[in-house]
Coordinates of C-alpha atoms in Angstrom, one line a residue:
X1 CA 45.8 0.2 6.7
X2 CA 48.9 1.7 5.5
X3 CA 50.6 0.3 8.3
X4 CA 50.0 -3.5 7.1
X5 CA 50.2 -2.6 3.5
X6 CA 54.0 -1.2 4.3
X7 CA 54.1 -4.6 6.8
X8 CA 53.6 -6.7 3.4
X9 CA 55.7 -4.6 1.1
X10 CA 58.5 -5.3 3.2
X11 CA 58.1 -9.0 3.4
X12 CA 57.6 -8.7 -0.5
X13 CA 60.9 -7.3 0.0
X14 CA 63.0 -9.4 1.8
X15 CA 61.2 -12.2 0.6
X16 CA 60.9 -12.6 -3.2
X17 CA 59.1 -15.7 -3.1
X18 CA 55.9 -14.0 -1.9
X19 CA 53.7 -12.0 -4.4
X20 CA 52.0 -8.8 -3.1
X21 CA 50.0 -5.9 -4.1
X22 CA 52.5 -3.6 -5.9
X23 CA 50.5 -0.6 -5.7
X24 CA 47.5 0.7 -3.2
X25 CA 45.6 4.3 -3.4
X26 CA 47.9 6.2 -1.3
X27 CA 51.1 6.0 -3.6
X28 CA 53.2 8.6 -1.0
X29 CA 52.7 6.0 1.7
X30 CA 52.8 3.1 0.1
X31 CA 55.7 2.9 -3.1
X32 CA 55.8 0.2 -5.7
X33 CA 58.9 -2.5 -6.0
X34 CA 61.7 -0.6 -5.9
X35 CA 64.6 -1.7 -8.2
X36 CA 66.7 -3.8 -6.1
X37 CA 63.3 -5.9 -5.8
X38 CA 63.0 -6.1 -9.3
X39 CA 66.2 -7.5 -10.2
X40 CA 65.3 -10.6 -7.7
X41 CA 61.9 -11.5 -9.0
X42 CA 63.3 -14.5 -11.6
X43 CA 59.4 -15.6 -11.8
X44 CA 58.0 -13.7 -15.0
X45 CA 54.9 -13.7 -13.8
X46 CA 55.7 -11.5 -11.3
X47 CA 57.6 -9.2 -14.2
X48 CA 54.6 -9.0 -15.8
X49 CA 52.5 -8.3 -12.9
X50 CA 55.3 -4.9 -12.5
X51 CA 54.8 -4.2 -16.0
X52 CA 50.9 -4.5 -15.5
X53 CA 50.4 -2.1 -13.0
X54 CA 53.0 0.2 -14.5
X55 CA 50.4 1.0 -17.4
X56 CA 47.6 1.8 -15.1
X57 CA 47.5 5.5 -13.9
X58 CA 47.0 7.1 -10.8
X59 CA 43.2 6.1 -9.5
X60 CA 42.5 3.0 -12.5
X61 CA 43.6 0.8 -9.8
X62 CA 45.8 -1.9 -9.1
X63 CA 46.4 -5.9 -9.6
X64 CA 48.0 -8.1 -7.3
X65 CA 47.5 -11.0 -4.3
X66 CA 45.6 -10.8 -1.1
X67 CA 46.9 -12.0 1.8
X68 CA 46.2 -14.1 5.0
X69 CA 47.8 -15.3 7.9
X70 CA 48.0 -18.8 7.6
X71 CA 47.6 -21.1 11.0
X72 CA 51.2 -20.7 12.0
X73 CA 51.3 -17.0 11.6
X74 CA 52.8 -17.0 8.3
X75 CA 51.6 -14.3 5.4
X76 CA 50.5 -16.2 2.4
X77 CA 49.4 -14.7 -0.7
X78 CA 46.1 -15.7 -2.1
X79 CA 45.6 -18.3 -5.1
X80 CA 44.5 -15.9 -7.8
X81 CA 45.3 -12.4 -8.7
X82 CA 42.6 -9.6 -7.4
X83 CA 42.2 -6.3 -8.9
X84 CA 40.8 -3.2 -7.5
X85 CA 39.3 0.6 -8.0
X86 CA 37.4 3.0 -7.0
X87 CA 34.3 4.2 -7.6
X88 CA 32.9 7.3 -5.9
X89 CA 34.6 6.5 -2.6
X90 CA 33.9 2.6 -2.3
X91 CA 36.6 0.7 -3.2
X92 CA 35.7 -2.4 -5.1
X93 CA 38.2 -6.0 -4.8
X94 CA 37.0 -8.6 -7.2
X95 CA 39.1 -11.9 -7.4
X96 CA 39.4 -13.1 -11.4
X97 CA 40.3 -16.6 -11.1
X98 CA 43.6 -16.5 -13.3
X99 CA 47.2 -15.5 -12.3
X100 CA 47.7 -14.1 -15.4
X101 CA 48.4 -10.7 -15.3
X102 CA 47.5 -9.6 -18.8
X103 CA 44.2 -11.5 -18.5
X104 CA 43.6 -9.4 -14.6
X105 CA 44.7 -6.3 -16.8
X106 CA 41.4 -7.3 -19.5
X107 CA 39.1 -8.1 -16.5
X108 CA 40.1 -4.7 -14.6
X109 CA 39.5 -2.6 -18.0
X110 CA 35.8 -4.3 -18.3
X111 CA 34.9 -4.0 -14.7
X112 CA 35.9 0.0 -14.7
X113 CA 34.0 0.2 -18.1
X114 CA 30.6 -1.5 -16.8
X115 CA 30.8 0.7 -13.4
X116 CA 30.7 3.9 -15.4
X117 CA 27.7 2.6 -17.4
X118 CA 26.0 2.2 -13.8
X119 CA 25.7 -2.0 -14.1
X120 CA 26.8 -3.8 -11.3
X121 CA 29.8 -6.4 -11.2
X122 CA 29.6 -10.2 -11.5
X123 CA 31.2 -10.7 -8.3
X124 CA 28.8 -8.2 -6.2
X125 CA 25.8 -9.9 -8.0
X126 CA 26.4 -13.7 -7.4
X127 CA 26.9 -12.7 -3.4
X128 CA 22.8 -12.1 -3.4
X129 CA 20.9 -15.6 -2.5
X130 CA 17.5 -16.1 -2.9
X131 CA 17.0 -15.5 0.9
X132 CA 18.3 -12.1 0.1
X133 CA 15.4 -11.6 -2.5
X134 CA 13.2 -12.6 -0.4
X135 CA 14.4 -10.2 2.9
X136 CA 13.7 -8.0 0.6
X137 CA 9.9 -8.8 -0.6
X138 CA 9.4 -8.7 3.3
X139 CA 10.1 -5.6 3.8
X140 CA 8.3 -4.3 0.9
X141 CA 5.4 -6.2 1.8
X142 CA 5.6 -5.1 5.5
X143 CA 5.8 -1.0 4.3
X144 CA 3.8 -1.2 1.1
X145 CA 1.3 -3.8 1.1
X146 CA 0.9 -5.4 4.5
X147 CA -2.7 -7.7 3.3
X148 CA -0.1 -9.9 1.3
X149 CA 1.3 -11.3 4.7
X150 CA -0.2 -13.5 7.0
X151 CA 0.9 -14.8 10.4
X152 CA 0.8 -18.5 11.0
X153 CA 1.9 -20.5 13.8
X154 CA 5.6 -22.4 13.8
X155 CA 6.8 -25.6 15.4
X156 CA 8.0 -24.2 18.2
X157 CA 4.8 -22.4 19.1
X158 CA 5.5 -19.2 17.9
X159 CA 4.4 -17.1 15.0
X160 CA 6.0 -16.1 12.0
X161 CA 4.7 -13.4 8.8
X162 CA 4.7 -15.5 5.5
X163 CA 3.5 -14.8 2.2
X164 CA 1.5 -17.3 -0.5
X165 CA 3.9 -19.7 -1.8
X166 CA 6.8 -18.8 0.6
X167 CA 7.3 -22.4 1.3
X168 CA 7.2 -23.4 -2.0
X169 CA 10.1 -21.1 -3.3
X170 CA 12.0 -21.7 -0.3
X171 CA 12.4 -25.7 -0.9
X172 CA 13.2 -25.2 -4.6
X173 CA 15.4 -22.2 -4.5
X174 CA 17.2 -22.7 -1.1
X175 CA 20.7 -21.0 -0.9
X176 CA 20.6 -20.8 -4.6
X177 CA 22.4 -17.6 -5.9
X178 CA 20.1 -14.8 -7.7
X179 CA 22.6 -15.5 -10.7
X180 CA 21.6 -19.0 -11.4
X181 CA 18.0 -18.1 -10.9
X182 CA 17.5 -18.1 -14.5
X183 CA 14.7 -18.7 -17.1
X184 CA 16.0 -22.4 -17.7
X185 CA 15.6 -22.9 -13.9
X186 CA 12.4 -21.0 -13.3
X187 CA 11.0 -23.2 -16.2
X188 CA 11.9 -26.4 -13.8
X189 CA 10.1 -25.3 -10.9
X190 CA 7.4 -24.9 -12.8
X191 CA 7.4 -28.8 -14.3
X192 CA 8.2 -29.4 -10.3
X193 CA 4.8 -27.7 -9.2
X194 CA 2.8 -29.3 -12.0
X195 CA 4.0 -32.6 -11.0
X196 CA 3.1 -32.0 -6.9
X197 CA -0.5 -30.7 -8.5
X198 CA -0.7 -27.3 -8.7
X199 CA -2.6 -25.6 -11.2
X200 CA -1.3 -23.0 -13.9
X201 CA -2.5 -19.7 -12.4
X202 CA -1.1 -20.9 -9.1
X203 CA 2.1 -21.3 -10.0
X204 CA 2.1 -18.0 -11.8
X205 CA 1.1 -16.5 -8.5
X206 CA 3.9 -18.8 -6.8
X207 CA 6.6 -16.8 -9.2
X208 CA 4.8 -13.4 -9.4
X209 CA 6.4 -13.2 -6.2
X210 CA 9.9 -14.0 -7.1
X211 CA 9.7 -11.4 -9.9
X212 CA 8.7 -8.8 -7.8
X213 CA 11.3 -9.8 -5.6
X214 CA 13.4 -9.0 -8.1
X215 CA 12.3 -5.7 -9.0
X216 CA 12.4 -4.8 -5.5
X217 CA 16.1 -5.6 -5.5
X218 CA 16.2 -3.4 -9.0
X219 CA 14.8 -0.5 -6.6
X220 CA 17.5 -0.9 -4.2
X221 CA 20.3 -0.5 -7.0
X222 CA 21.3 -4.4 -6.1
X223 CA 20.4 -5.9 -9.1
X224 CA 20.3 -4.6 -12.8
X225 CA 17.9 -5.7 -16.0
X226 CA 21.0 -7.9 -17.1
X227 CA 19.9 -9.6 -13.6
X228 CA 16.2 -10.2 -13.7
X229 CA 15.4 -13.6 -15.7
X230 CA 12.8 -13.6 -18.1
X231 CA 9.4 -14.9 -16.5
X232 CA 7.8 -17.0 -18.6
X233 CA 5.1 -18.1 -16.8
X234 CA 1.9 -20.4 -17.3
X235 CA -1.3 -18.5 -18.5
X236 CA -3.5 -16.8 -15.8
X237 CA -7.0 -18.3 -15.2
X238 CA -9.9 -16.9 -16.9
X239 CA -12.2 -14.4 -15.5
X240 CA -15.3 -15.6 -13.7
X241 CA -18.3 -15.5 -15.4
X242 CA -20.1 -15.4 -12.3
X243 CA -22.7 -12.1 -11.6
X244 CA -26.7 -11.4 -10.4
X245 CA -28.8 -9.5 -11.6
X246 CA -31.1 -6.8 -9.8
X247 CA -34.1 -9.6 -9.3
X248 CA -31.6 -12.3 -8.4
X249 CA -30.2 -10.1 -5.8
X250 CA -33.4 -9.3 -4.5
X251 CA -34.2 -13.0 -3.7
X252 CA -30.5 -13.2 -1.8
X253 CA -31.2 -10.2 0.1
X254 CA -34.5 -11.7 1.8
X255 CA -33.1 -14.5 2.1
X256 CA -29.9 -13.4 4.1
X257 CA -30.1 -13.3 7.8
X258 CA -31.2 -9.5 8.9
X259 CA -28.3 -8.3 11.0
X260 CA -26.1 -9.6 7.6
X261 CA -28.1 -7.6 4.7
X262 CA -26.6 -3.9 5.2
X263 CA -23.3 -5.6 4.4
X264 CA -24.7 -8.0 1.5
X265 CA -26.1 -4.5 0.7
X266 CA -23.2 -2.7 0.5
X267 CA -20.9 -5.0 -1.3
X268 CA -23.7 -5.7 -4.1
X269 CA -24.1 -2.4 -5.0
X270 CA -20.8 -0.3 -4.1
X271 CA -18.0 -3.5 -5.6
X272 CA -16.2 -3.5 -2.5
X273 CA -14.2 -6.1 -1.3
X274 CA -15.0 -8.3 1.0
X275 CA -11.7 -7.2 2.8
X276 CA -12.0 -4.1 2.9
X277 CA -15.6 -3.9 4.6
X278 CA -14.7 -5.7 7.5
X279 CA -12.2 -3.1 8.3
X280 CA -14.9 -0.3 8.0
X281 CA -15.2 1.4 11.5
X282 CA -17.2 3.9 13.0
X283 CA -14.6 6.7 12.7
X284 CA -14.6 6.3 9.1
X285 CA -18.1 7.1 9.2
X286 CA -19.4 10.9 9.2
X287 CA -21.2 12.3 12.0
X288 CA -24.6 12.3 9.8
X289 CA -24.1 8.8 8.5
X290 CA -24.4 10.3 4.5
X291 CA -21.0 8.9 3.8
X292 CA -18.5 6.1 4.7
X293 CA -14.6 7.3 4.1
X294 CA -12.5 4.5 2.7
X295 CA -8.6 5.1 3.4
X296 CA -5.7 4.0 1.7
X297 CA -4.7 1.6 3.6
X298 CA -7.6 -1.0 3.4
X299 CA -8.4 0.0 -0.4
X300 CA -6.1 -2.3 -2.7
X301 CA -5.2 0.5 -5.2
X302 CA -4.2 2.4 -2.3
X303 CA -6.6 5.3 -2.9
X304 CA -8.6 7.0 -0.2
X305 CA -12.3 6.6 -1.6
X306 CA -15.7 8.2 -0.1
X307 CA -19.0 6.6 -0.4
X308 CA -22.2 8.4 -0.4
X309 CA -25.2 6.3 1.4
X310 CA -27.8 7.1 -1.3
X311 CA -29.7 5.2 -3.5
X312 CA -29.7 2.0 -3.2
X313 CA -27.7 2.3 -0.1
X314 CA -30.3 5.0 1.6
X315 CA -31.3 1.9 4.0
X316 CA -27.6 1.1 5.2
X317 CA -27.6 5.4 6.2
X318 CA -31.0 4.2 7.6
X319 CA -29.5 1.4 9.7
X320 CA -26.2 3.0 10.9
X321 CA -28.2 5.7 12.2
X322 CA -30.1 3.7 14.7
X323 CA -26.7 1.5 15.4
X324 CA -24.8 5.0 16.4
X325 CA -27.4 5.7 19.1
X326 CA -25.9 2.4 20.7
X327 CA -22.7 4.8 21.1
X328 CA -20.3 2.0 19.6
X329 CA -16.6 2.7 19.8
X330 CA -14.7 4.4 16.7
X331 CA -12.4 1.2 16.5
X332 CA -15.7 -1.2 16.1
X333 CA -16.4 -2.6 13.1
X334 CA -19.6 -1.1 11.2
X335 CA -20.7 -3.9 9.4
X336 CA -21.6 -7.7 10.9
X337 CA -20.0 -10.3 9.0
X338 CA -20.8 -12.6 12.0
X339 CA -21.0 -16.5 9.9
X340 CA -22.0 -14.6 6.8
X341 CA -20.1 -17.3 4.3
X342 CA -21.6 -19.6 6.2
X343 CA -25.2 -18.6 5.8
X344 CA -24.2 -17.3 2.1
X345 CA -23.6 -20.9 0.9
X346 CA -26.8 -22.0 2.6
X347 CA -29.1 -18.9 1.0
X348 CA -27.1 -19.7 -2.5
X349 CA -28.0 -23.0 -2.0
X350 CA -31.9 -22.4 -1.6
X351 CA -32.4 -20.0 -4.7
X352 CA -30.5 -22.1 -6.7
X353 CA -26.9 -20.2 -7.1
X354 CA -24.7 -22.8 -6.0
X355 CA -24.3 -26.1 -4.7
X356 CA -23.5 -26.9 -0.8
X357 CA -22.9 -30.4 0.3
X358 CA -24.4 -30.6 4.1
X359 CA -22.0 -33.5 4.8
X360 CA -18.7 -32.7 3.6
X361 CA -19.6 -28.9 3.8
X362 CA -18.0 -28.0 0.5
X363 CA -20.0 -25.0 -1.4
X364 CA -19.4 -24.1 -5.2
X365 CA -21.4 -21.5 -7.1
X366 CA -21.8 -17.4 -6.4
X367 CA -19.6 -16.2 -4.3
X368 CA -19.4 -12.9 -2.9
X369 CA -16.4 -12.0 -4.8
X370 CA -19.2 -11.6 -7.9
X371 CA -20.6 -8.6 -6.5
X372 CA -18.1 -6.9 -7.8
X373 CA -18.7 -8.0 -11.3
X374 CA -22.1 -7.3 -10.6
X375 CA -21.7 -3.5 -9.4
X376 CA -19.3 -3.2 -12.4
X377 CA -21.6 -4.4 -14.8
X378 CA -24.5 -2.3 -13.4
X379 CA -22.5 1.1 -13.1
X380 CA -22.0 0.8 -16.9
X381 CA -25.8 0.0 -17.4
X382 CA -27.1 2.8 -15.2
X383 CA -25.0 4.8 -18.0
X384 CA -22.1 6.0 -15.8
X385 CA -18.8 7.1 -17.5
X386 CA -16.1 4.4 -17.2
X387 CA -14.3 6.5 -15.0
X388 CA -16.6 7.1 -12.8
X389 CA -17.8 3.2 -12.4
X390 CA -13.8 2.6 -11.6
X391 CA -13.9 5.5 -9.0
X392 CA -16.9 3.3 -7.2
X393 CA -15.5 0.1 -7.4
X394 CA -11.7 0.8 -6.6
X395 CA -10.3 -0.6 -10.3
X396 CA -7.0 1.4 -11.2
X397 CA -7.1 0.1 -15.0
X398 CA -9.3 -0.5 -17.4
X399 CA -8.0 -4.0 -18.1
X400 CA -8.7 -5.3 -14.5
X401 CA -11.8 -3.4 -15.4
X402 CA -13.1 -4.8 -18.4
X403 CA -12.2 -8.4 -16.4
X404 CA -15.4 -7.8 -14.5
X405 CA -17.2 -5.9 -17.1
X406 CA -19.4 -8.9 -17.5
X407 CA -21.1 -9.0 -21.3
X408 CA -23.7 -11.2 -21.8
X409 CA -26.4 -11.9 -24.7
X410 CA -29.2 -9.8 -23.5
X411 CA -26.5 -6.8 -23.7
X412 CA -25.1 -7.6 -27.3
X413 CA -29.1 -7.7 -28.0
X414 CA -29.5 -4.6 -26.6
X415 CA -26.7 -2.8 -28.2
X416 CA -27.9 -4.1 -31.7
X417 CA -31.3 -2.9 -31.1
X418 CA -29.6 0.7 -30.4
X419 CA -27.9 0.6 -33.6
X420 CA -31.0 -0.4 -35.5
X421 CA -32.7 2.8 -34.0
X422 CA -30.0 4.7 -34.4
X423 CA -29.5 4.2 -37.9
X424 CA -33.1 4.8 -38.6
X425 CA -32.8 8.4 -36.5
X426 CA -30.0 9.2 -38.7
X427 CA -30.0 11.7 -41.8
X428 CA -28.7 10.3 -44.9
X429 CA -27.6 13.4 -47.4
X430 CA -26.4 12.6 -50.7
X431 CA -23.0 13.1 -51.7
X432 CA -24.3 15.5 -54.5
X433 CA -26.5 17.9 -52.2
X434 CA -23.4 18.1 -50.5
X435 CA -20.9 19.0 -53.0
X436 CA -23.5 21.9 -53.9
X437 CA -23.2 23.3 -50.9
X438 CA -19.8 24.2 -51.0

């Protein structure tokens, strides 16, 4: 490095028309312009450049031109001035887009202050593009949320991993520097997706991925809060009101095929997600078949959950003991979900819980995920405290739990009756009597 810099300085001395970096880090090895070369510099910019660098103390940086080889092998200076300084052990080079030494000096001081405050230089952030954010997000999902990814076929017959909404984001933000992903740009994306027919909640989830990517980049110290745009997203969908009371569930359970009843009962009383229930294997069942332990890998809130097979789940324990006599493999699934949605749609349509069109195979109505609302509601009505109910259903925040804890007119009526009973039972003590006892 020093040999090359010495060569540049030598060329600068011999050829005054070529500017060079007046100072480098090793001041003992590489010296500034000598007095002889100063006298030959008729360009005022060169003289100002020497004057500016004289102001900078050792370690504060330097300002000058960077050189590159031309096609004929000659050394040519850069089009604009550069400034450079060290932060820790890392040297930062920044192109100023100016040939005014005084302006470059002010930019150097501002950049050093910015870095000392823990921020990143705009020139460093501008090098990042949307594709870099996507790579960071994919790595985050592989490590912490693998369920957020799915595999699909590519045009050449291979497979690739992707996430929901990736195609839309790729098309709109292709090769876009992250400094150009602004709040205005995000609103343009929203308008584009609305014209394409996407609903507000769908667009919200698409941009939610991009927002997560920005925060992942921030965690890696690649960007700061100043580089994350304001995400003004469309409103989320209103929570579904679908749930099933105990009488309705008994009818649905009896209408389901016998091999699907254990899974149906388990989903209804525990509020477990269908995806997690499908991943329950025999190695998660206790030896006496009285408990099922769900590891954190299959639970959405990343907290392991142990479910005792008691109460309404006792019939599952009996079924599990019978099935275990057939010596299933530890990695085999406990619950049978063969044609579950097909049988579910037909049973719900038969009982009036939904509508199923046999010609189009389209179904609308009660869905298995509504059992999470049913479980939340039933647990609270049974008198369980909120924390215990959230532990069973796997909800991490009370805000989300309340979205699932559906309130009906009957609930309001029951609460008012309880309030009236409490009022009659209360003992009203006149204020005068209270004062007399003091």
